[in-house]
Amino acid sequence: VGFKGRDVLSILDFNREDLETLFKVADDIKANPFKYSEELKGAVLATAFFEPSTRTRLSFQTAILRLGGSYIDLGEIERSSIAKGENIADTVKMLDSYVDIIVIRHRIEGTAKFAAEIAESPVINAGDGRKHHPTQAMIDLYSIHTFKGGIDGLNVAVMGDLKYGRAATSLILGLTLFKPKALYLISPPELRIRPEVMEYLKQAKVNFIETSKLEDCISELDVLYVTRIQKERFPDPAEYEKVRGSYRITLETLKEAKDDLIILHPLPKVGEIDLKVDKTKHAKYFEQATLGVPVRMALLKLITRG
Ligand code: NCD
């Protein structure tokens, strides 16, 4: 089917071939950045973020500008008509009539899907609650592809808040489109993957191992994807207190690691990685964030122009 005119709601809306196309375009954009500087001339994108964001919002805005288009930003919710009680459906209807692509983030699961049902223009889910964050998964998969030369055959660990983390969840689902050798799911027992994700992994016949100890697998890993505990999504603050600070990557943790282990993180990181790790050759999370721009440029190009 390709990308043209499509909404981007879940990483599972796409297959391996789609993602490989996306990676190729992203590679070409990185190699020839100016070749694409008029690609989306005249196009306007809207960023509507009902939850905090630094990288996702700014890299989508950078991406459309680098493609020769422009953007409008809904801005602070308190300054929009939502504060007067306007419903999301009406806001989306208006945005749809103004722009060519809508990028939306909301704390309520399914908001992007709801917006996509209303809008004619493609809608990109920039995160809906704990559920999906497909473009982050695209960046994460592209980062593994870039730093490791591919995804198949690797031992990949996803660590942290696998229960409430949408970036972790989308990456885990996205990895099922490839053939990692093993997928280690490392979390405190309280923050294990949700039953529906577990079901999906079983059905996809992924070789996955759940554990609460990084020490058990660190020496095997090619990729370690770390995430923060999603404090804001805990229904009960006492539940958060139980797991707060329960894991931390330090130089000591990495003693047994392979020489070419890469550490990724969707960011923001808030203490789960010791700052000393940033200076090691393993730390790839800042480069990963940089790749957000070419990947989102490639995605915007593909959904508008094919
Ligand atoms: C993530 C998110 O918003 O889900 N951030 C991001 O987009 N890079 C991860 C997080 O907030 O922990």
JSON list of N, CA and C in Angstrom, two decimals, residues 194-248:
[
{"chain": "A", "resi": 194, "resn": "ARG", "atom": "N", "xyz": [2.07, -5.13, 29.33]},
{"chain": "A", "resi": 194, "resn": "ARG", "atom": "CA", "xyz": [0.63, -5.36, 29.54]},
{"chain": "A", "resi": 194, "resn": "ARG", "atom": "C", "xyz": [0.20, -6.66, 28.84]},
{"chain": "A", "resi": 195, "resn": "PRO", "atom": "N", "xyz": [-0.88, -7.24, 29.34]},
{"chain": "A", "resi": 195, "resn": "PRO", "atom": "CA", "xyz": [-1.33, -8.54, 28.79]},
{"chain": "A", "resi": 195, "resn": "PRO", "atom": "C", "xyz": [-1.53, -8.53, 27.28]},
{"chain": "A", "resi": 196, "resn": "GLU", "atom": "N", "xyz": [-2.06, -7.44, 26.74]},
{"chain": "A", "resi": 196, "resn": "GLU", "atom": "CA", "xyz": [-2.33, -7.44, 25.28]},
{"chain": "A", "resi": 196, "resn": "GLU", "atom": "C", "xyz": [-1.02, -7.43, 24.48]},
{"chain": "A", "resi": 197, "resn": "VAL", "atom": "N", "xyz": [0.02, -6.83, 25.05]},
{"chain": "A", "resi": 197, "resn": "VAL", "atom": "CA", "xyz": [1.31, -6.80, 24.36]},
{"chain": "A", "resi": 197, "resn": "VAL", "atom": "C", "xyz": [1.95, -8.19, 24.44]},
{"chain": "A", "resi": 198, "resn": "MET", "atom": "N", "xyz": [1.84, -8.79, 25.61]},
{"chain": "A", "resi": 198, "resn": "MET", "atom": "CA", "xyz": [2.33, -10.16, 25.82]},
{"chain": "A", "resi": 198, "resn": "MET", "atom": "C", "xyz": [1.67, -11.13, 24.82]},
{"chain": "A", "resi": 199, "resn": "GLU", "atom": "N", "xyz": [0.36, -10.99, 24.70]},
{"chain": "A", "resi": 199, "resn": "GLU", "atom": "CA", "xyz": [-0.40, -11.84, 23.77]},
{"chain": "A", "resi": 199, "resn": "GLU", "atom": "C", "xyz": [0.13, -11.67, 22.34]},
{"chain": "A", "resi": 200, "resn": "TYR", "atom": "N", "xyz": [0.37, -10.41, 21.98]},
{"chain": "A", "resi": 200, "resn": "TYR", "atom": "CA", "xyz": [0.85, -10.13, 20.63]},
{"chain": "A", "resi": 200, "resn": "TYR", "atom": "C", "xyz": [2.22, -10.75, 20.39]},
{"chain": "A", "resi": 201, "resn": "LEU", "atom": "N", "xyz": [3.09, -10.67, 21.38]},
{"chain": "A", "resi": 201, "resn": "LEU", "atom": "CA", "xyz": [4.45, -11.23, 21.23]},
{"chain": "A", "resi": 201, "resn": "LEU", "atom": "C", "xyz": [4.39, -12.75, 21.06]},
{"chain": "A", "resi": 202, "resn": "LYS", "atom": "N", "xyz": [3.49, -13.37, 21.80]},
{"chain": "A", "resi": 202, "resn": "LYS", "atom": "CA", "xyz": [3.35, -14.83, 21.70]},
{"chain": "A", "resi": 202, "resn": "LYS", "atom": "C", "xyz": [2.86, -15.21, 20.32]},
{"chain": "A", "resi": 203, "resn": "GLN", "atom": "N", "xyz": [1.86, -14.48, 19.87]},
{"chain": "A", "resi": 203, "resn": "GLN", "atom": "CA", "xyz": [1.27, -14.75, 18.57]},
{"chain": "A", "resi": 203, "resn": "GLN", "atom": "C", "xyz": [2.28, -14.52, 17.45]},
{"chain": "A", "resi": 204, "resn": "ALA", "atom": "N", "xyz": [3.15, -13.52, 17.62]},
{"chain": "A", "resi": 204, "resn": "ALA", "atom": "CA", "xyz": [4.16, -13.21, 16.60]},
{"chain": "A", "resi": 204, "resn": "ALA", "atom": "C", "xyz": [5.38, -14.15, 16.71]},
{"chain": "A", "resi": 205, "resn": "LYS", "atom": "N", "xyz": [5.34, -15.04, 17.71]},
{"chain": "A", "resi": 205, "resn": "LYS", "atom": "CA", "xyz": [6.41, -16.02, 17.94]},
{"chain": "A", "resi": 205, "resn": "LYS", "atom": "C", "xyz": [7.79, -15.38, 18.13]},
{"chain": "A", "resi": 206, "resn": "VAL", "atom": "N", "xyz": [7.78, -14.29, 18.89]},
{"chain": "A", "resi": 206, "resn": "VAL", "atom": "CA", "xyz": [9.05, -13.63, 19.20]},
{"chain": "A", "resi": 206, "resn": "VAL", "atom": "C", "xyz": [9.69, -14.36, 20.38]},
{"chain": "A", "resi": 207, "resn": "ASN", "atom": "N", "xyz": [10.99, -14.53, 20.31]},
{"chain": "A", "resi": 207, "resn": "ASN", "atom": "CA", "xyz": [11.72, -15.16, 21.42]},
{"chain": "A", "resi": 207, "resn": "ASN", "atom": "C", "xyz": [11.96, -14.09, 22.49]},
{"chain": "A", "resi": 208, "resn": "PHE", "atom": "N", "xyz": [11.02, -13.97, 23.45]},
{"chain": "A", "resi": 208, "resn": "PHE", "atom": "CA", "xyz": [11.19, -12.93, 24.47]},
{"chain": "A", "resi": 208, "resn": "PHE", "atom": "C", "xyz": [11.35, -13.52, 25.87]},
{"chain": "A", "resi": 209, "resn": "ILE", "atom": "N", "xyz": [12.11, -12.80, 26.68]},
{"chain": "A", "resi": 209, "resn": "ILE", "atom": "CA", "xyz": [12.42, -13.25, 28.03]},
{"chain": "A", "resi": 209, "resn": "ILE", "atom": "C", "xyz": [12.11, -12.10, 28.97]},
{"chain": "A", "resi": 210, "resn": "GLU", "atom": "N", "xyz": [11.24, -12.32, 29.95]},
{"chain": "A", "resi": 210, "resn": "GLU", "atom": "CA", "xyz": [10.95, -11.28, 30.94]},
{"chain": "A", "resi": 210, "resn": "GLU", "atom": "C", "xyz": [11.84, -11.48, 32.15]},
{"chain": "A", "resi": 211, "resn": "THR", "atom": "N", "xyz": [12.43, -10.40, 32.63]},
{"chain": "A", "resi": 211, "resn": "THR", "atom": "CA", "xyz": [13.27, -10.49, 33.82]},
{"chain": "A", "resi": 211, "resn": "THR", "atom": "C", "xyz": [13.26, -9.15, 34.55]},
{"chain": "A", "resi": 212, "resn": "SER", "atom": "N", "xyz": [13.68, -9.18, 35.83]},
{"chain": "A", "resi": 212, "resn": "SER", "atom": "CA", "xyz": [13.79, -7.90, 36.52]},
{"chain": "A", "resi": 212, "resn": "SER", "atom": "C", "xyz": [15.27, -7.54, 36.72]},
{"chain": "A", "resi": 213, "resn": "LYS", "atom": "N", "xyz": [16.15, -8.39, 36.20]},
{"chain": "A", "resi": 213, "resn": "LYS", "atom": "CA", "xyz": [17.58, -8.14, 36.44]},
{"chain": "A", "resi": 213, "resn": "LYS", "atom": "C", "xyz": [18.38, -7.98, 35.16]},
{"chain": "A", "resi": 214, "resn": "LEU", "atom": "N", "xyz": [18.92, -6.79, 34.99]},
{"chain": "A", "resi": 214, "resn": "LEU", "atom": "CA", "xyz": [19.78, -6.54, 33.83]},
{"chain": "A", "resi": 214, "resn": "LEU", "atom": "C", "xyz": [21.05, -7.41, 33.90]},
{"chain": "A", "resi": 215, "resn": "GLU", "atom": "N", "xyz": [21.55, -7.66, 35.11]},
{"chain": "A", "resi": 215, "resn": "GLU", "atom": "CA", "xyz": [22.77, -8.47, 35.29]},
{"chain": "A", "resi": 215, "resn": "GLU", "atom": "C", "xyz": [22.65, -9.83, 34.59]},
{"chain": "A", "resi": 216, "resn": "ASP", "atom": "N", "xyz": [21.43, -10.37, 34.56]},
{"chain": "A", "resi": 216, "resn": "ASP", "atom": "CA", "xyz": [21.24, -11.70, 33.97]},
{"chain": "A", "resi": 216, "resn": "ASP", "atom": "C", "xyz": [21.56, -11.75, 32.48]},
{"chain": "A", "resi": 217, "resn": "CYS", "atom": "N", "xyz": [21.42, -10.61, 31.78]},
{"chain": "A", "resi": 217, "resn": "CYS", "atom": "CA", "xyz": [21.58, -10.66, 30.33]},
{"chain": "A", "resi": 217, "resn": "CYS", "atom": "C", "xyz": [22.55, -9.63, 29.76]},
{"chain": "A", "resi": 218, "resn": "ILE", "atom": "N", "xyz": [23.08, -8.74, 30.60]},
{"chain": "A", "resi": 218, "resn": "ILE", "atom": "CA", "xyz": [23.89, -7.62, 30.07]},
{"chain": "A", "resi": 218, "resn": "ILE", "atom": "C", "xyz": [25.01, -8.09, 29.12]},
{"chain": "A", "resi": 219, "resn": "SER", "atom": "N", "xyz": [25.64, -9.20, 29.45]},
{"chain": "A", "resi": 219, "resn": "SER", "atom": "CA", "xyz": [26.79, -9.63, 28.63]},
{"chain": "A", "resi": 219, "resn": "SER", "atom": "C", "xyz": [26.37, -10.13, 27.25]},
{"chain": "A", "resi": 220, "resn": "GLU", "atom": "N", "xyz": [25.08, -10.44, 27.08]},
{"chain": "A", "resi": 220, "resn": "GLU", "atom": "CA", "xyz": [24.57, -10.96, 25.80]},
{"chain": "A", "resi": 220, "resn": "GLU", "atom": "C", "xyz": [24.13, -9.84, 24.85]},
{"chain": "A", "resi": 221, "resn": "LEU", "atom": "N", "xyz": [23.91, -8.65, 25.40]},
{"chain": "A", "resi": 221, "resn": "LEU", "atom": "CA", "xyz": [23.15, -7.64, 24.65]},
{"chain": "A", "resi": 221, "resn": "LEU", "atom": "C", "xyz": [23.94, -6.91, 23.56]},
{"chain": "A", "resi": 222, "resn": "ASP", "atom": "N", "xyz": [23.24, -6.67, 22.45]},
{"chain": "A", "resi": 222, "resn": "ASP", "atom": "CA", "xyz": [23.75, -5.78, 21.40]},
{"chain": "A", "resi": 222, "resn": "ASP", "atom": "C", "xyz": [23.13, -4.39, 21.54]},
{"chain": "A", "resi": 223, "resn": "VAL", "atom": "N", "xyz": [21.89, -4.36, 22.02]},
{"chain": "A", "resi": 223, "resn": "VAL", "atom": "CA", "xyz": [21.16, -3.10, 22.16]},
{"chain": "A", "resi": 223, "resn": "VAL", "atom": "C", "xyz": [20.47, -3.09, 23.53]},
{"chain": "A", "resi": 224, "resn": "LEU", "atom": "N", "xyz": [20.68, -2.00, 24.26]},
{"chain": "A", "resi": 224, "resn": "LEU", "atom": "CA", "xyz": [19.96, -1.81, 25.52]},
{"chain": "A", "resi": 224, "resn": "LEU", "atom": "C", "xyz": [19.17, -0.51, 25.41]},
{"chain": "A", "resi": 225, "resn": "TYR", "atom": "N", "xyz": [17.84, -0.65, 25.40]},
{"chain": "A", "resi": 225, "resn": "TYR", "atom": "CA", "xyz": [16.94, 0.50, 25.27]},
{"chain": "A", "resi": 225, "resn": "TYR", "atom": "C", "xyz": [16.37, 0.79, 26.65]},
{"chain": "A", "resi": 226, "resn": "VAL", "atom": "N", "xyz": [16.73, 1.94, 27.20]},
{"chain": "A", "resi": 226, "resn": "VAL", "atom": "CA", "xyz": [16.33, 2.28, 28.57]},
{"chain": "A", "resi": 226, "resn": "VAL", "atom": "C", "xyz": [15.21, 3.31, 28.52]},
{"chain": "A", "resi": 227, "resn": "THR", "atom": "N", "xyz": [14.26, 3.21, 29.44]},
{"chain": "A", "resi": 227, "resn": "THR", "atom": "CA", "xyz": [13.18, 4.21, 29.49]},
{"chain": "A", "resi": 227, "resn": "THR", "atom": "C", "xyz": [12.98, 4.68, 30.93]},
{"chain": "A", "resi": 228, "resn": "ARG", "atom": "N", "xyz": [12.38, 5.84, 31.07]},
{"chain": "A", "resi": 228, "resn": "ARG", "atom": "CA", "xyz": [12.12, 6.37, 32.41]},
{"chain": "A", "resi": 228, "resn": "ARG", "atom": "C", "xyz": [10.80, 5.79, 32.94]},
{"chain": "A", "resi": 229, "resn": "ILE", "atom": "N", "xyz": [10.65, 5.83, 34.24]},
{"chain": "A", "resi": 229, "resn": "ILE", "atom": "CA", "xyz": [9.37, 5.43, 34.83]},
{"chain": "A", "resi": 229, "resn": "ILE", "atom": "C", "xyz": [8.37, 6.58, 34.58]},
{"chain": "A", "resi": 230, "resn": "GLN", "atom": "N", "xyz": [7.21, 6.22, 34.05]},
{"chain": "A", "resi": 230, "resn": "GLN", "atom": "CA", "xyz": [6.23, 7.21, 33.61]},
{"chain": "A", "resi": 230, "resn": "GLN", "atom": "C", "xyz": [5.37, 7.66, 34.79]},
{"chain": "A", "resi": 231, "resn": "LYS", "atom": "N", "xyz": [6.01, 8.43, 35.66]},
{"chain": "A", "resi": 231, "resn": "LYS", "atom": "CA", "xyz": [5.39, 8.85, 36.91]},
{"chain": "A", "resi": 231, "resn": "LYS", "atom": "C", "xyz": [3.96, 9.38, 36.72]},
{"chain": "A", "resi": 232, "resn": "GLU", "atom": "N", "xyz": [3.78, 10.20, 35.68]},
{"chain": "A", "resi": 232, "resn": "GLU", "atom": "CA", "xyz": [2.49, 10.86, 35.49]},
{"chain": "A", "resi": 232, "resn": "GLU", "atom": "C", "xyz": [1.35, 9.90, 35.14]},
{"chain": "A", "resi": 233, "resn": "ARG", "atom": "N", "xyz": [1.68, 8.65, 34.80]},
{"chain": "A", "resi": 233, "resn": "ARG", "atom": "CA", "xyz": [0.61, 7.73, 34.40]},
{"chain": "A", "resi": 233, "resn": "ARG", "atom": "C", "xyz": [0.18, 6.77, 35.51]},
{"chain": "A", "resi": 234, "resn": "PHE", "atom": "N", "xyz": [0.84, 6.86, 36.67]},
{"chain": "A", "resi": 234, "resn": "PHE", "atom": "CA", "xyz": [0.45, 5.97, 37.76]},
{"chain": "A", "resi": 234, "resn": "PHE", "atom": "C", "xyz": [-0.86, 6.45, 38.38]},
{"chain": "A", "resi": 235, "resn": "PRO", "atom": "N", "xyz": [-1.87, 5.57, 38.42]},
{"chain": "A", "resi": 235, "resn": "PRO", "atom": "CA", "xyz": [-3.13, 5.99, 39.03]},
{"chain": "A", "resi": 235, "resn": "PRO", "atom": "C", "xyz": [-2.96, 6.24, 40.53]},
{"chain": "A", "resi": 236, "resn": "ASP", "atom": "N", "xyz": [-1.96, 5.58, 41.15]},
{"chain": "A", "resi": 236, "resn": "ASP", "atom": "CA", "xyz": [-1.80, 5.68, 42.59]},
{"chain": "A", "resi": 236, "resn": "ASP", "atom": "C", "xyz": [-0.36, 6.07, 42.91]},
{"chain": "A", "resi": 237, "resn": "PRO", "atom": "N", "xyz": [-0.16, 7.25, 43.53]},
{"chain": "A", "resi": 237, "resn": "PRO", "atom": "CA", "xyz": [1.21, 7.69, 43.84]},
{"chain": "A", "resi": 237, "resn": "PRO", "atom": "C", "xyz": [1.98, 6.67, 44.69]},
{"chain": "A", "resi": 238, "resn": "ALA", "atom": "N", "xyz": [1.28, 5.90, 45.51]},
{"chain": "A", "resi": 238, "resn": "ALA", "atom": "CA", "xyz": [1.95, 4.89, 46.35]},
{"chain": "A", "resi": 238, "resn": "ALA", "atom": "C", "xyz": [2.56, 3.80, 45.47]},
{"chain": "A", "resi": 239, "resn": "GLU", "atom": "N", "xyz": [1.89, 3.51, 44.36]},
{"chain": "A", "resi": 239, "resn": "GLU", "atom": "CA", "xyz": [2.40, 2.52, 43.42]},
{"chain": "A", "resi": 239, "resn": "GLU", "atom": "C", "xyz": [3.71, 3.04, 42.80]},
{"chain": "A", "resi": 240, "resn": "TYR", "atom": "N", "xyz": [3.75, 4.32, 42.51]},
{"chain": "A", "resi": 240, "resn": "TYR", "atom": "CA", "xyz": [4.97, 4.92, 41.96]},
{"chain": "A", "resi": 240, "resn": "TYR", "atom": "C", "xyz": [6.11, 4.87, 42.98]},
{"chain": "A", "resi": 241, "resn": "GLU", "atom": "N", "xyz": [5.79, 5.20, 44.24]},
{"chain": "A", "resi": 241, "resn": "GLU", "atom": "CA", "xyz": [6.82, 5.21, 45.28]},
{"chain": "A", "resi": 241, "resn": "GLU", "atom": "C", "xyz": [7.53, 3.86, 45.41]},
{"chain": "A", "resi": 242, "resn": "LYS", "atom": "N", "xyz": [6.78, 2.79, 45.15]},
{"chain": "A", "resi": 242, "resn": "LYS", "atom": "CA", "xyz": [7.35, 1.44, 45.26]},
{"chain": "A", "resi": 242, "resn": "LYS", "atom": "C", "xyz": [8.44, 1.18, 44.23]},
{"chain": "A", "resi": 243, "resn": "VAL", "atom": "N", "xyz": [8.35, 1.80, 43.07]},
{"chain": "A", "resi": 243, "resn": "VAL", "atom": "CA", "xyz": [9.30, 1.50, 41.99]},
{"chain": "A", "resi": 243, "resn": "VAL", "atom": "C", "xyz": [10.27, 2.64, 41.70]},
{"chain": "A", "resi": 244, "resn": "ARG", "atom": "N", "xyz": [10.04, 3.78, 42.34]},
{"chain": "A", "resi": 244, "resn": "ARG", "atom": "CA", "xyz": [10.89, 4.95, 42.10]},
{"chain": "A", "resi": 244, "resn": "ARG", "atom": "C", "xyz": [12.36, 4.60, 42.31]},
{"chain": "A", "resi": 245, "resn": "GLY", "atom": "N", "xyz": [13.18, 4.96, 41.34]},
{"chain": "A", "resi": 245, "resn": "GLY", "atom": "CA", "xyz": [14.63, 4.74, 41.48]},
{"chain": "A", "resi": 245, "resn": "GLY", "atom": "C", "xyz": [15.03, 3.27, 41.55]},
{"chain": "A", "resi": 246, "resn": "SER", "atom": "N", "xyz": [14.20, 2.39, 41.03]},
{"chain": "A", "resi": 246, "resn": "SER", "atom": "CA", "xyz": [14.49, 0.95, 41.20]},
{"chain": "A", "resi": 246, "resn": "SER", "atom": "C", "xyz": [15.55, 0.42, 40.23]},
{"chain": "A", "resi": 247, "resn": "TYR", "atom": "N", "xyz": [15.97, 1.22, 39.27]},
{"chain": "A", "resi": 247, "resn": "TYR", "atom": "CA", "xyz": [17.07, 0.78, 38.39]},
{"chain": "A", "resi": 247, "resn": "TYR", "atom": "C", "xyz": [17.87, 1.98, 37.93]},
{"chain": "A", "resi": 248, "resn": "ARG", "atom": "N", "xyz": [19.13, 1.73, 37.67]},
{"chain": "A", "resi": 248, "resn": "ARG", "atom": "CA", "xyz": [20.02, 2.82, 37.25]},
{"chain": "A", "resi": 248, "resn": "ARG", "atom": "C", "xyz": [21.22, 2.21, 36.53]}
]
